[in-house]
Amino acid sequence: MLYFQSLLNRFCSYVLILLLFSCQKETRENSELEAIIITPEEKQVIISKIYENQKDIKLCNQERDQALSIDSTEIYPLKENQYLVEILCFLGAYQGNYQYLLYNRVNSAIEKISFATFRDNPQNLQLTNTFTLNGSPEFDPISQTLSLETKSRGLGDCGSFVVYQWQNSEFTLREYRYKSDCDGVYLSPEKYPLIYP
């Protein structure tokens, strides 16, 4: 009996040590990201590079509203010398259209980011890829997740909720929720019926 108790104690100690190291690694990675500060000057350099190349990269499918301020561009660190750039292409009645780019500070490379999504057709949801997203996005640089709420109408009682995870230099679709019934009943988008996975 003592032998098993000793074995159990050792096992618990190993698990505790593993958990501590794992938490330290995650904290270290998070603090490294938090330490990457984009100065206003750096932001302007990145934005200038993108707009110099907007025709080549077909920025916003060449449908960007020129009246929108370039200052509405958001830049998030992904890792050292690599940034996610969020461009507001145009505003609709109650949400925006956005394009995301990957910017490499070392060689000034700009890549368009493709997203797997479902075409919002109540009768037939089809998986497709797109370079622009409609809705209200929120990117968390620490967890490197992008969530997007899209309203099918202004009342906000139907639409979609999507979560993407940044990994291996691309966004992976993690969750897709969709409520097709515009019934006048508000439901938090995070509670819409799960379509994927």
mmCIF file of C-alpha atoms in Angstrom:
data_model
loop_
_atom_site.group_PDB
_atom_site.id
_atom_site.type_symbol
_atom_site.label_atom_id
_atom_site.label_comp_id
_atom_site.label_asym_id
_atom_site.label_seq_id
_atom_site.Cartn_x
_atom_site.Cartn_y
_atom_site.Cartn_z
ATOM 1 C CA MET A 1 0.000 0.000 0.000
ATOM 2 C CA LEU A 2 2.828 2.385 0.871
ATOM 3 C CA TYR A 3 4.457 1.580 -2.441
ATOM 4 C CA PHE A 4 1.355 2.641 -4.389
ATOM 5 C CA GLN A 5 0.975 5.804 -2.340
ATOM 6 C CA SER A 6 4.610 6.688 -3.015
ATOM 7 C CA LEU A 7 4.105 6.004 -6.709
ATOM 8 C CA LEU A 8 0.983 8.158 -6.762
ATOM 9 C CA ASN A 9 2.805 11.014 -5.001
ATOM 10 C CA ARG A 10 5.638 10.853 -7.534
ATOM 11 C CA PHE A 11 3.179 10.808 -10.416
ATOM 12 C CA CYS A 12 1.341 13.857 -9.034
ATOM 13 C CA SER A 13 4.668 15.668 -8.621
ATOM 14 C CA TYR A 14 5.580 14.996 -12.265
ATOM 15 C CA VAL A 15 2.195 16.220 -13.460
ATOM 16 C CA LEU A 16 2.546 19.379 -11.379
ATOM 17 C CA ILE A 17 6.027 20.058 -12.776
ATOM 18 C CA LEU A 18 4.793 19.547 -16.346
ATOM 19 C CA LEU A 19 1.907 21.931 -15.754
ATOM 20 C CA LEU A 20 4.216 24.571 -14.320
ATOM 21 C CA PHE A 21 6.618 24.364 -17.284
ATOM 22 C CA SER A 22 3.747 24.462 -19.740
ATOM 23 C CA CYS A 23 2.282 27.566 -18.063
ATOM 24 C CA GLN A 24 5.689 29.250 -18.023
ATOM 25 C CA LYS A 25 6.158 28.580 -21.748
ATOM 26 C CA GLU A 26 2.727 30.001 -22.572
ATOM 27 C CA THR A 27 3.345 33.034 -20.341
ATOM 28 C CA ARG A 28 6.740 33.587 -21.974
ATOM 29 C CA GLU A 29 5.212 33.423 -25.483
ATOM 30 C CA ASN A 30 2.395 35.775 -24.451
ATOM 31 C CA SER A 31 4.806 38.265 -22.874
ATOM 32 C CA GLU A 32 6.984 38.160 -26.011
ATOM 33 C CA LEU A 33 3.935 39.100 -28.097
ATOM 34 C CA GLU A 34 2.952 41.800 -25.615
ATOM 35 C CA ALA A 35 6.499 43.176 -25.828
ATOM 36 C CA ILE A 36 6.179 43.706 -29.586
ATOM 37 C CA ILE A 37 5.048 47.290 -29.815
ATOM 38 C CA ILE A 38 4.198 48.851 -33.144
ATOM 39 C CA THR A 39 5.116 52.512 -33.093
ATOM 40 C CA PRO A 40 3.003 55.013 -35.047
ATOM 41 C CA GLU A 41 5.955 55.435 -37.420
ATOM 42 C CA GLU A 42 6.184 51.666 -38.042
ATOM 43 C CA LYS A 43 2.425 51.532 -38.587
ATOM 44 C CA GLN A 44 2.706 54.274 -41.220
ATOM 45 C CA VAL A 45 5.543 52.432 -42.991
ATOM 46 C CA ILE A 46 3.494 49.218 -43.146
ATOM 47 C CA ILE A 47 0.361 51.025 -44.319
ATOM 48 C CA SER A 48 2.347 52.918 -46.968
ATOM 49 C CA LYS A 49 3.847 49.655 -48.307
ATOM 50 C CA ILE A 50 0.394 48.107 -48.566
ATOM 51 C CA TYR A 51 -1.184 51.056 -50.340
ATOM 52 C CA GLU A 52 1.789 51.332 -52.722
ATOM 53 C CA ASN A 53 1.012 47.748 -53.765
ATOM 54 C CA GLN A 54 -2.796 47.872 -53.569
ATOM 55 C CA LYS A 55 -3.331 47.228 -57.296
ATOM 56 C CA ASP A 56 -0.917 44.283 -57.368
ATOM 57 C CA ILE A 57 -2.543 42.611 -54.377
ATOM 58 C CA LYS A 58 -6.057 43.617 -55.516
ATOM 59 C CA LEU A 59 -6.706 45.196 -52.136
ATOM 60 C CA CYS A 60 -10.357 44.793 -51.123
ATOM 61 C CA ASN A 61 -11.065 43.302 -54.563
ATOM 62 C CA GLN A 62 -10.419 46.873 -55.746
ATOM 63 C CA GLU A 63 -13.666 47.985 -54.073
ATOM 64 C CA ARG A 64 -12.192 49.958 -51.182
ATOM 65 C CA ASP A 65 -14.154 53.051 -50.192
ATOM 66 C CA GLN A 66 -11.635 55.860 -50.716
ATOM 67 C CA ALA A 67 -13.541 58.055 -48.235
ATOM 68 C CA LEU A 68 -12.564 55.730 -45.383
ATOM 69 C CA SER A 69 -9.554 56.832 -43.423
ATOM 70 C CA ILE A 70 -6.391 54.804 -43.834
ATOM 71 C CA ASP A 71 -6.065 55.309 -40.063
ATOM 72 C CA SER A 72 -8.853 52.744 -39.579
ATOM 73 C CA THR A 73 -6.265 50.089 -40.527
ATOM 74 C CA GLU A 74 -5.356 47.863 -37.580
ATOM 75 C CA ILE A 75 -2.011 46.073 -37.235
ATOM 76 C CA TYR A 76 -1.437 43.192 -34.817
ATOM 77 C CA PRO A 77 1.817 41.345 -34.028
ATOM 78 C CA LEU A 78 1.741 37.630 -34.806
ATOM 79 C CA LYS A 79 5.375 37.033 -33.944
ATOM 80 C CA GLU A 80 8.569 39.020 -34.273
ATOM 81 C CA ASN A 81 8.671 40.713 -37.709
ATOM 82 C CA GLN A 82 5.304 39.269 -38.776
ATOM 83 C CA TYR A 83 2.073 41.247 -38.582
ATOM 84 C CA LEU A 84 -1.603 40.778 -39.294
ATOM 85 C CA VAL A 85 -3.017 43.816 -41.087
ATOM 86 C CA GLU A 86 -6.779 44.451 -40.946
ATOM 87 C CA ILE A 87 -8.078 46.723 -43.710
ATOM 88 C CA LEU A 88 -11.605 48.141 -43.561
ATOM 89 C CA CYS A 89 -12.703 48.018 -47.212
ATOM 90 C CA PHE A 90 -16.139 49.598 -46.898
ATOM 91 C CA LEU A 91 -19.025 49.985 -44.475
ATOM 92 C CA GLY A 92 -22.494 48.578 -45.059
ATOM 93 C CA ALA A 93 -25.602 49.600 -43.174
ATOM 94 C CA TYR A 94 -24.610 47.824 -39.936
ATOM 95 C CA GLN A 95 -21.259 46.104 -40.491
ATOM 96 C CA GLY A 96 -18.024 46.374 -42.402
ATOM 97 C CA ASN A 97 -16.169 44.459 -45.085
ATOM 98 C CA TYR A 98 -12.567 43.611 -44.189
ATOM 99 C CA GLN A 99 -9.471 42.195 -45.808
ATOM 100 C CA TYR A 100 -6.592 40.645 -43.878
ATOM 101 C CA LEU A 101 -2.982 40.663 -44.992
ATOM 102 C CA LEU A 102 0.186 39.092 -43.658
ATOM 103 C CA TYR A 103 3.071 41.568 -43.590
ATOM 104 C CA ASN A 104 6.681 40.492 -43.114
ATOM 105 C CA ARG A 105 8.834 43.353 -41.836
ATOM 106 C CA VAL A 106 12.133 41.707 -42.844
ATOM 107 C CA ASN A 107 11.467 41.596 -46.597
ATOM 108 C CA SER A 108 8.316 43.794 -46.805
ATOM 109 C CA ALA A 109 6.389 40.855 -48.277
ATOM 110 C CA ILE A 110 2.606 41.225 -48.347
ATOM 111 C CA GLU A 111 0.344 38.181 -48.629
ATOM 112 C CA LYS A 112 -3.434 38.071 -48.863
ATOM 113 C CA ILE A 113 -5.001 35.753 -46.303
ATOM 114 C CA SER A 114 -7.726 33.364 -47.412
ATOM 115 C CA PHE A 115 -10.538 32.268 -45.093
ATOM 116 C CA ALA A 116 -12.668 29.134 -45.217
ATOM 117 C CA THR A 117 -16.279 30.100 -44.627
ATOM 118 C CA PHE A 118 -19.816 29.090 -45.449
ATOM 119 C CA ARG A 119 -21.899 30.950 -47.966
ATOM 120 C CA ASP A 120 -24.935 32.187 -46.020
ATOM 121 C CA ASN A 121 -27.726 30.513 -47.942
ATOM 122 C CA PRO A 122 -30.359 29.097 -45.577
ATOM 123 C CA GLN A 123 -31.266 26.226 -47.903
ATOM 124 C CA ASN A 124 -27.729 25.172 -48.755
ATOM 125 C CA LEU A 125 -24.729 26.215 -46.664
ATOM 126 C CA GLN A 126 -21.649 25.616 -48.824
ATOM 127 C CA LEU A 127 -18.034 25.734 -47.686
ATOM 128 C CA THR A 128 -16.036 28.221 -49.744
ATOM 129 C CA ASN A 129 -12.927 30.418 -49.518
ATOM 130 C CA THR A 130 -12.801 34.187 -49.515
ATOM 131 C CA PHE A 131 -10.258 36.994 -49.183
ATOM 132 C CA THR A 132 -12.725 39.427 -47.557
ATOM 133 C CA LEU A 133 -15.001 39.046 -44.551
ATOM 134 C CA ASN A 134 -18.267 40.841 -43.745
ATOM 135 C CA GLY A 135 -19.226 41.584 -40.166
ATOM 136 C CA SER A 136 -17.781 42.859 -36.928
ATOM 137 C CA PRO A 137 -14.361 41.265 -36.337
ATOM 138 C CA GLU A 138 -12.331 41.024 -33.157
ATOM 139 C CA PHE A 139 -8.745 39.750 -33.145
ATOM 140 C CA ASP A 140 -7.008 38.660 -29.946
ATOM 141 C CA PRO A 141 -3.225 38.832 -30.504
ATOM 142 C CA ILE A 142 -2.469 36.742 -27.405
ATOM 143 C CA SER A 143 -4.655 33.735 -28.267
ATOM 144 C CA GLN A 144 -4.269 34.568 -31.986
ATOM 145 C CA THR A 145 -7.965 34.030 -32.617
ATOM 146 C CA LEU A 146 -10.214 36.046 -34.878
ATOM 147 C CA SER A 147 -13.928 36.035 -34.125
ATOM 148 C CA LEU A 148 -16.466 37.486 -36.520
ATOM 149 C CA GLU A 149 -20.127 38.251 -35.960
ATOM 150 C CA THR A 150 -22.157 38.821 -39.118
ATOM 151 C CA LYS A 151 -25.713 40.120 -39.052
ATOM 152 C CA SER A 152 -28.159 38.997 -41.735
ATOM 153 C CA ARG A 153 -30.225 42.082 -40.940
ATOM 154 C CA GLY A 154 -29.886 45.158 -38.751
ATOM 155 C CA LEU A 155 -32.014 43.796 -35.933
ATOM 156 C CA GLY A 156 -29.265 41.242 -35.265
ATOM 157 C CA ASP A 157 -31.638 38.335 -34.652
ATOM 158 C CA CYS A 158 -30.007 36.136 -37.310
ATOM 159 C CA GLY A 159 -26.633 35.712 -38.964
ATOM 160 C CA SER A 160 -23.390 33.913 -38.248
ATOM 161 C CA PHE A 161 -20.609 33.696 -35.702
ATOM 162 C CA VAL A 162 -17.195 32.397 -36.764
ATOM 163 C CA VAL A 163 -13.930 31.695 -34.920
ATOM 164 C CA TYR A 164 -10.575 31.306 -36.709
ATOM 165 C CA GLN A 165 -7.268 30.254 -35.156
ATOM 166 C CA TRP A 166 -3.949 31.532 -36.526
ATOM 167 C CA GLN A 167 -1.487 28.654 -36.935
ATOM 168 C CA ASN A 168 1.125 27.642 -39.490
ATOM 169 C CA SER A 169 0.839 31.033 -41.238
ATOM 170 C CA GLU A 170 -2.891 30.751 -41.941
ATOM 171 C CA PHE A 171 -6.272 31.079 -40.291
ATOM 172 C CA THR A 172 -7.961 27.750 -39.625
ATOM 173 C CA LEU A 173 -11.739 27.605 -39.277
ATOM 174 C CA ARG A 174 -12.433 26.434 -35.720
ATOM 175 C CA GLU A 175 -16.131 27.159 -35.300
ATOM 176 C CA TYR A 176 -19.014 28.268 -37.493
ATOM 177 C CA ARG A 177 -22.453 29.019 -36.070
ATOM 178 C CA TYR A 178 -25.436 30.121 -38.122
ATOM 179 C CA LYS A 179 -28.996 31.185 -37.333
ATOM 180 C CA SER A 180 -31.085 31.473 -40.486
ATOM 181 C CA ASP A 181 -34.433 32.184 -38.825
ATOM 182 C CA CYS A 182 -34.876 35.972 -38.601
ATOM 183 C CA ASP A 183 -37.645 35.571 -36.021
ATOM 184 C CA GLY A 184 -37.279 38.796 -34.041
ATOM 185 C CA VAL A 185 -35.824 36.879 -31.076
ATOM 186 C CA TYR A 186 -32.303 37.957 -30.137
ATOM 187 C CA LEU A 187 -29.866 35.188 -29.273
ATOM 188 C CA SER A 188 -26.201 35.734 -28.478
ATOM 189 C CA PRO A 189 -24.277 34.768 -31.668
ATOM 190 C CA GLU A 190 -22.048 32.445 -29.616
ATOM 191 C CA LYS A 191 -25.217 30.388 -29.008
ATOM 192 C CA TYR A 192 -26.349 30.127 -32.649
ATOM 193 C CA PRO A 193 -26.732 26.538 -33.925
ATOM 194 C CA LEU A 194 -23.336 24.947 -34.559
ATOM 195 C CA ILE A 195 -22.691 24.185 -38.240
ATOM 196 C CA TYR A 196 -18.964 23.390 -38.079
ATOM 197 C CA PRO A 197 -17.197 21.344 -36.807
#
